[in-house]
Tab-separated table of C-alpha atoms and ligand atoms in Angstrom:
chain	number	residue	atom	x	y	z
A	6	UNK	CA	22.050	181.566	122.308
A	7	UNK	CA	23.819	181.655	118.962
A	8	UNK	CA	21.917	180.102	116.059
A	9	UNK	CA	25.226	178.800	114.716
A	10	UNK	CA	26.389	175.482	116.083
A	11	UNK	CA	30.035	174.602	116.441
A	12	UNK	CA	29.738	172.311	113.386
A	13	UNK	CA	28.612	175.189	111.145
A	14	UNK	CA	31.965	176.895	111.667
A	15	UNK	CA	34.285	177.055	108.705
A	16	UNK	CA	37.538	175.155	109.183
A	17	UNK	CA	40.714	174.871	107.165
A	18	UNK	CA	39.661	171.278	106.340
A	19	UNK	CA	36.358	172.560	104.914
A	20	UNK	CA	38.236	175.196	102.922
A	21	UNK	CA	40.341	172.412	101.383
A	22	UNK	CA	37.241	170.259	100.714
A	23	UNK	CA	35.639	173.111	98.751
A	24	UNK	CA	38.265	172.653	96.050
A	25	UNK	CA	37.211	169.001	95.646
A	26	UNK	CA	33.502	169.823	95.383
A	27	UNK	CA	34.096	172.821	93.135
A	28	UNK	CA	32.256	175.203	95.455
A	29	UNK	CA	33.689	178.713	95.108
A	30	UNK	CA	35.091	180.180	98.329
A	31	UNK	CA	34.367	183.704	99.557
A	32	UNK	CA	36.721	185.844	101.606
A	33	UNK	CA	36.339	189.489	102.658
A	34	UNK	CA	38.395	191.665	104.937
A	35	UNK	CA	37.037	193.100	108.189
A	36	UNK	CA	38.752	195.035	110.951
A	37	UNK	CA	36.081	195.554	113.626
A	38	UNK	CA	33.277	193.771	115.482
A	39	UNK	CA	30.306	195.595	113.916
A	40	UNK	CA	31.138	195.124	110.249
A	41	UNK	CA	32.571	191.638	110.849
A	42	UNK	CA	29.225	190.645	112.456
A	43	UNK	CA	27.379	191.689	109.283
A	44	UNK	CA	29.898	189.999	107.002
A	45	UNK	CA	29.738	186.800	109.055
A	46	UNK	CA	25.942	186.755	109.271
A	47	UNK	CA	25.738	187.210	105.488
A	48	UNK	CA	27.588	183.900	105.189
A	49	UNK	CA	31.103	184.642	103.982
A	50	UNK	CA	33.452	181.637	104.325
A	51	UNK	CA	36.570	183.460	105.525
A	52	UNK	CA	37.236	186.853	107.098
A	53	UNK	CA	40.710	188.246	106.577
A	54	UNK	CA	41.944	190.802	109.068
A	55	UNK	CA	44.261	192.151	106.412
A	56	UNK	CA	47.229	194.387	107.014
A	57	UNK	CA	45.298	196.594	104.576
A	58	UNK	CA	44.001	197.875	107.950
A	59	UNK	CA	47.124	200.018	107.801
A	60	UNK	CA	45.548	201.850	104.832
A	61	UNK	CA	41.826	201.471	105.525
A	62	UNK	CA	41.746	201.912	109.310
A	63	UNK	CA	44.909	203.922	110.021
A	64	UNK	CA	45.161	206.026	106.839
A	65	UNK	CA	48.751	205.025	106.035
A	66	UNK	CA	49.903	205.018	102.425
A	67	UNK	CA	51.404	201.523	102.765
A	68	UNK	CA	50.746	198.362	104.766
A	69	UNK	CA	54.244	198.421	106.246
A	70	UNK	CA	53.699	200.497	109.429
A	71	UNK	CA	51.053	198.331	111.115
A	72	UNK	CA	52.324	196.324	114.103
A	73	UNK	CA	51.637	192.912	115.632
A	74	UNK	CA	49.963	194.590	118.632
A	75	UNK	CA	47.651	196.572	116.336
A	76	UNK	CA	46.767	193.473	114.290
A	77	UNK	CA	45.980	191.558	117.489
A	78	UNK	CA	43.772	194.405	118.759
A	79	UNK	CA	41.761	194.503	115.510
A	80	UNK	CA	41.548	190.712	115.150
A	81	UNK	CA	40.116	190.263	118.660
A	82	UNK	CA	37.007	192.238	117.691
A	83	UNK	CA	36.575	190.280	114.468
A	84	UNK	CA	36.979	186.931	116.270
A	85	UNK	CA	34.244	187.946	118.743
A	86	UNK	CA	31.958	188.630	115.772
A	87	UNK	CA	32.661	185.481	113.744
A	88	UNK	CA	30.131	182.734	114.451
A	89	UNK	CA	30.659	180.941	111.159
A	90	UNK	CA	33.584	182.330	109.184
A	91	UNK	CA	37.211	181.242	109.515
A	92	UNK	CA	39.237	184.232	110.736
A	93	UNK	CA	42.688	184.783	109.235
A	94	UNK	CA	45.060	187.405	110.640
A	95	UNK	CA	47.730	188.920	108.389
A	96	UNK	CA	51.225	188.793	109.850
A	97	UNK	CA	52.480	192.362	109.455
A	98	UNK	CA	55.710	193.438	107.778
A	99	UNK	CA	58.741	192.662	109.960
A	100	UNK	CA	56.954	190.102	112.113
A	101	UNK	CA	58.128	187.007	110.192
A	102	UNK	CA	61.078	188.028	108.014
A	103	UNK	CA	63.807	188.223	110.686
A	104	UNK	CA	64.241	184.549	111.551
A	105	UNK	CA	62.215	181.393	112.106
A	106	UNK	CA	62.098	181.656	115.899
A	107	UNK	CA	60.918	185.258	115.812
A	108	UNK	CA	58.331	184.420	113.146
A	109	UNK	CA	56.883	181.453	115.045
A	110	UNK	CA	56.889	183.456	118.305
A	111	UNK	CA	54.875	186.231	116.628
A	112	UNK	CA	52.500	183.758	114.967
A	113	UNK	CA	51.921	181.987	118.299
A	114	UNK	CA	51.225	185.370	119.949
A	115	UNK	CA	48.716	186.247	117.237
A	116	UNK	CA	46.937	182.899	117.580
A	117	UNK	CA	46.898	182.949	121.406
A	118	UNK	CA	46.026	186.602	121.983
A	119	UNK	CA	43.675	187.329	119.064
A	120	UNK	CA	41.937	183.964	118.772
A	121	UNK	CA	42.445	183.889	114.989
A	122	UNK	CA	42.083	180.534	113.241
A	123	UNK	CA	45.042	181.049	110.911
A	124	UNK	CA	47.688	183.512	109.751
A	125	UNK	CA	48.608	184.812	106.294
A	126	UNK	CA	52.158	185.526	105.108
A	127	UNK	CA	53.403	187.116	101.887
A	128	UNK	CA	56.073	185.297	99.884
A	129	UNK	CA	57.230	182.018	98.369
A	130	UNK	CA	60.530	180.099	98.417
A	131	UNK	CA	62.259	182.821	100.468
A	132	UNK	CA	60.007	182.258	103.472
A	133	UNK	CA	59.401	178.521	103.016
A	134	UNK	CA	61.406	177.420	106.099
A	135	UNK	CA	59.380	179.882	108.187
A	136	UNK	CA	56.082	178.577	106.823
A	137	UNK	CA	57.179	174.963	107.443
A	138	UNK	CA	58.067	175.875	111.036
A	139	UNK	CA	54.654	177.462	111.628
A	140	UNK	CA	52.743	174.543	110.146
A	141	UNK	CA	54.842	172.113	112.232
A	142	UNK	CA	53.845	174.166	115.283
A	143	UNK	CA	50.170	173.607	114.423
A	144	UNK	CA	49.484	177.040	112.957
A	145	UNK	CA	47.414	177.014	109.751
A	146	UNK	CA	49.016	179.229	107.104
A	147	UNK	CA	47.445	180.986	104.127
A	148	UNK	CA	50.041	181.927	101.486
A	149	UNK	CA	50.041	185.110	99.402
A	150	UNK	CA	51.771	185.460	96.009
A	151	UNK	CA	51.780	187.923	93.109
A	152	UNK	CA	51.354	191.528	94.186
A	153	UNK	CA	52.485	191.300	97.801
A	154	UNK	CA	51.994	194.845	99.138
A	155	UNK	CA	54.642	194.494	101.872
A	156	UNK	CA	57.203	194.427	99.005
A	157	UNK	CA	55.920	197.648	97.413
A	158	UNK	CA	59.307	199.301	97.852
A	159	UNK	CA	60.954	196.512	95.869
A	160	UNK	CA	58.247	196.456	93.199
A	161	UNK	CA	58.121	200.251	92.909
A	162	UNK	CA	54.308	200.316	92.868
A	163	UNK	CA	51.109	198.276	92.842
A	164	UNK	CA	51.125	197.227	89.167
A	165	UNK	CA	50.203	193.837	87.688
A	166	UNK	CA	52.752	191.140	88.634
A	167	UNK	CA	54.095	188.113	86.729
A	168	UNK	CA	53.441	189.488	83.241
A	169	UNK	CA	56.850	188.241	82.127
A	170	UNK	CA	57.593	184.539	81.670
A	171	UNK	CA	60.380	184.384	84.302
A	172	UNK	CA	58.256	185.901	87.083
A	173	UNK	CA	55.261	183.767	86.062
A	174	UNK	CA	57.383	180.600	86.237
A	175	UNK	CA	58.748	181.590	89.648
A	176	UNK	CA	55.232	182.281	90.925
A	177	UNK	CA	54.030	178.857	89.738
A	178	UNK	CA	57.023	177.183	91.417
A	179	UNK	CA	56.425	179.169	94.621
A	180	UNK	CA	52.753	178.145	94.673
A	181	UNK	CA	53.733	174.471	94.380
A	182	UNK	CA	56.202	174.876	97.262
A	183	UNK	CA	53.578	176.549	99.490
A	184	UNK	CA	51.110	173.801	98.618
A	185	UNK	CA	53.617	171.029	99.399
A	186	UNK	CA	54.554	172.757	102.668
A	187	UNK	CA	50.910	172.492	103.735
A	188	UNK	CA	49.373	175.957	103.254
A	189	UNK	CA	45.590	175.496	103.419
A	190	UNK	CA	44.998	178.139	100.756
A	191	UNK	CA	46.943	180.690	98.713
A	192	UNK	CA	45.900	184.264	97.873
A	193	UNK	CA	46.896	185.268	94.330
A	194	UNK	CA	46.911	189.043	93.953
A	195	UNK	CA	46.915	191.042	90.721
A	196	UNK	CA	48.336	188.544	88.238
A	197	UNK	CA	47.114	187.574	84.736
A	198	UNK	CA	43.953	185.432	84.807
A	199	UNK	CA	45.555	182.695	82.678
A	200	UNK	CA	48.451	182.333	85.123
A	201	UNK	CA	46.084	182.237	88.123
A	202	UNK	CA	44.085	179.451	86.422
A	203	UNK	CA	47.310	177.534	85.714
A	204	UNK	CA	48.420	177.846	89.352
A	205	UNK	CA	44.953	176.770	90.522
A	206	UNK	CA	45.154	173.600	88.414
A	207	UNK	CA	48.688	172.860	89.664
A	208	UNK	CA	48.062	172.971	93.441
A	209	UNK	CA	45.940	170.820	95.752
A	210	UNK	CA	44.957	173.677	98.078
A	211	UNK	CA	42.401	176.328	97.045
A	212	UNK	CA	43.558	179.574	95.453
A	213	UNK	CA	41.793	182.813	96.387
A	214	UNK	CA	42.095	185.558	93.786
A	215	UNK	CA	42.052	189.335	93.935
A	216	UNK	CA	42.600	190.882	90.532
A	217	UNK	CA	43.462	187.394	89.288
A	218	UNK	CA	40.447	186.570	87.092
A	219	UNK	CA	37.748	183.951	87.417
A	220	UNK	CA	39.820	180.778	87.305
A	221	UNK	CA	40.723	180.668	90.985
A	222	UNK	CA	38.906	178.597	93.626
A	223	UNK	CA	37.590	181.699	95.375
A	224	UNK	CA	37.732	185.476	95.584
A	225	UNK	CA	38.742	188.063	98.172
A	226	UNK	CA	38.119	191.814	98.268
A	227	UNK	CA	38.806	194.554	100.782
A	228	UNK	CA	35.405	195.190	102.400
A	229	UNK	CA	35.623	198.982	102.353
A	230	UNK	CA	36.522	198.907	98.645
A	231	UNK	CA	33.668	196.604	97.559
A	232	UNK	CA	31.163	198.563	99.674
A	233	UNK	CA	32.125	201.748	97.837
A	234	UNK	CA	33.330	203.438	101.016
A	235	UNK	CA	36.665	204.300	99.468
A	236	UNK	CA	35.751	206.243	96.328
A	237	UNK	CA	39.332	207.247	95.520
A	238	UNK	CA	40.325	203.632	94.769
A	239	UNK	CA	38.871	201.992	91.651
A	240	UNK	CA	41.277	199.546	89.983
A	241	UNK	CA	39.925	197.469	87.076
A	242	UNK	CA	39.462	194.333	89.209
A	243	UNK	CA	37.282	196.033	91.817
A	244	UNK	CA	33.486	195.867	91.652
A	245	UNK	CA	31.494	198.210	93.893
A	246	UNK	CA	28.679	196.053	95.277
A	247	UNK	CA	27.285	199.142	97.059
A	248	UNK	CA	27.843	202.902	97.058
A	249	UNK	CA	28.065	203.435	100.809
A	250	UNK	CA	30.206	206.587	100.647
A	251	UNK	CA	27.228	208.407	99.094
A	252	UNK	CA	24.847	207.033	101.739
A	253	UNK	CA	27.151	207.920	104.633
A	254	UNK	CA	27.693	211.436	103.294
A	255	UNK	CA	23.934	211.973	102.781
A	256	UNK	CA	23.157	210.685	106.297
A	257	UNK	CA	25.768	212.928	107.921
A	258	UNK	CA	24.541	215.936	105.925
A	259	UNK	CA	20.933	215.184	107.024
A	260	UNK	CA	22.079	214.929	110.649
A	261	UNK	CA	23.938	218.259	110.494
A	262	UNK	CA	20.914	219.964	108.921
A	263	UNK	CA	18.534	218.459	111.500
A	264	UNK	CA	20.687	219.642	114.421
A	265	UNK	CA	21.160	223.094	112.915
A	266	UNK	CA	17.418	223.626	112.320
A	267	UNK	CA	16.541	222.098	115.742
A	268	UNK	CA	14.353	219.337	114.231
A	269	UNK	CA	16.586	216.756	115.936
A	270	UNK	CA	15.952	215.569	118.557
A	271	UNK	CA	12.168	215.737	118.331
A	272	UNK	CA	9.811	215.435	121.325
A	273	UNK	CA	9.533	211.673	120.592
A	274	UNK	CA	13.299	211.381	120.694
A	275	UNK	CA	13.502	213.139	124.080
A	276	UNK	CA	12.964	211.883	127.668
B	329	LIG	O1	45.661	192.968	103.499
B	329	LIG	C1	44.760	192.596	102.729
B	329	LIG	O2	43.626	193.097	102.743
B	329	LIG	C2	45.069	191.533	101.770
B	329	LIG	C3	44.065	191.233	100.712
B	329	LIG	C4	44.065	192.281	99.683
B	329	LIG	C5	44.251	189.893	100.129
B	329	LIG	O3	46.113	190.963	101.848
């Protein structure tokens, strides 16, 4: 029997409460049962099945190619692993931009088929009617502002967003709109720390930062990045909490050597 009771599960209401008590929120990505089980057991508050799976799992350059079916497949494994954490599934590019009906239909599919607790969408005022529709349908929505990777072709890269006054003002206005619409939290990606702190003070829902300084209500990182599995990616905001690429490489090299010199399997490892 699971040691976690139903009441120990994270909920969107508890996420909101954390802002009142001042307790910092933790979010990490996961894309499979095994790693999500470890992340959940370690006590993270929220697991994001990010569309960064397009990069991390599928090896694509951008997040754009991943599909609703692929996100559902990955999220199912994470949901089976999560005893405590709230599971959020990213809505992939093209699954919510066409019209409100299509967006709600895809969000309902994700919720029904994957078992996720909530969805995440990138954008502000432009997608507000869609977000309102989803929330009215009973689907908890996490917003995402700043560097929104699905818009990489408009931005022309993954640089810092909202450095200029006009974009910063728009971001602040967008955050207020998402908050008023009922988003239970908002991810702020790669924006100046001072702006992220200002947004955090201006909204009632928690803000979750990535590359947005220490003034947000919580933090999120891509699991493979913070574990040091992806050595080619080291932006300023990223801390490697482990160096797993080195450990994996050493273990695989040891295995190859042991097979080649016939020391594996030993008599004890044989039937
Ligand atoms: O897809 C993702 O992993 C994300 C996080 C970086 C917030 O959106």
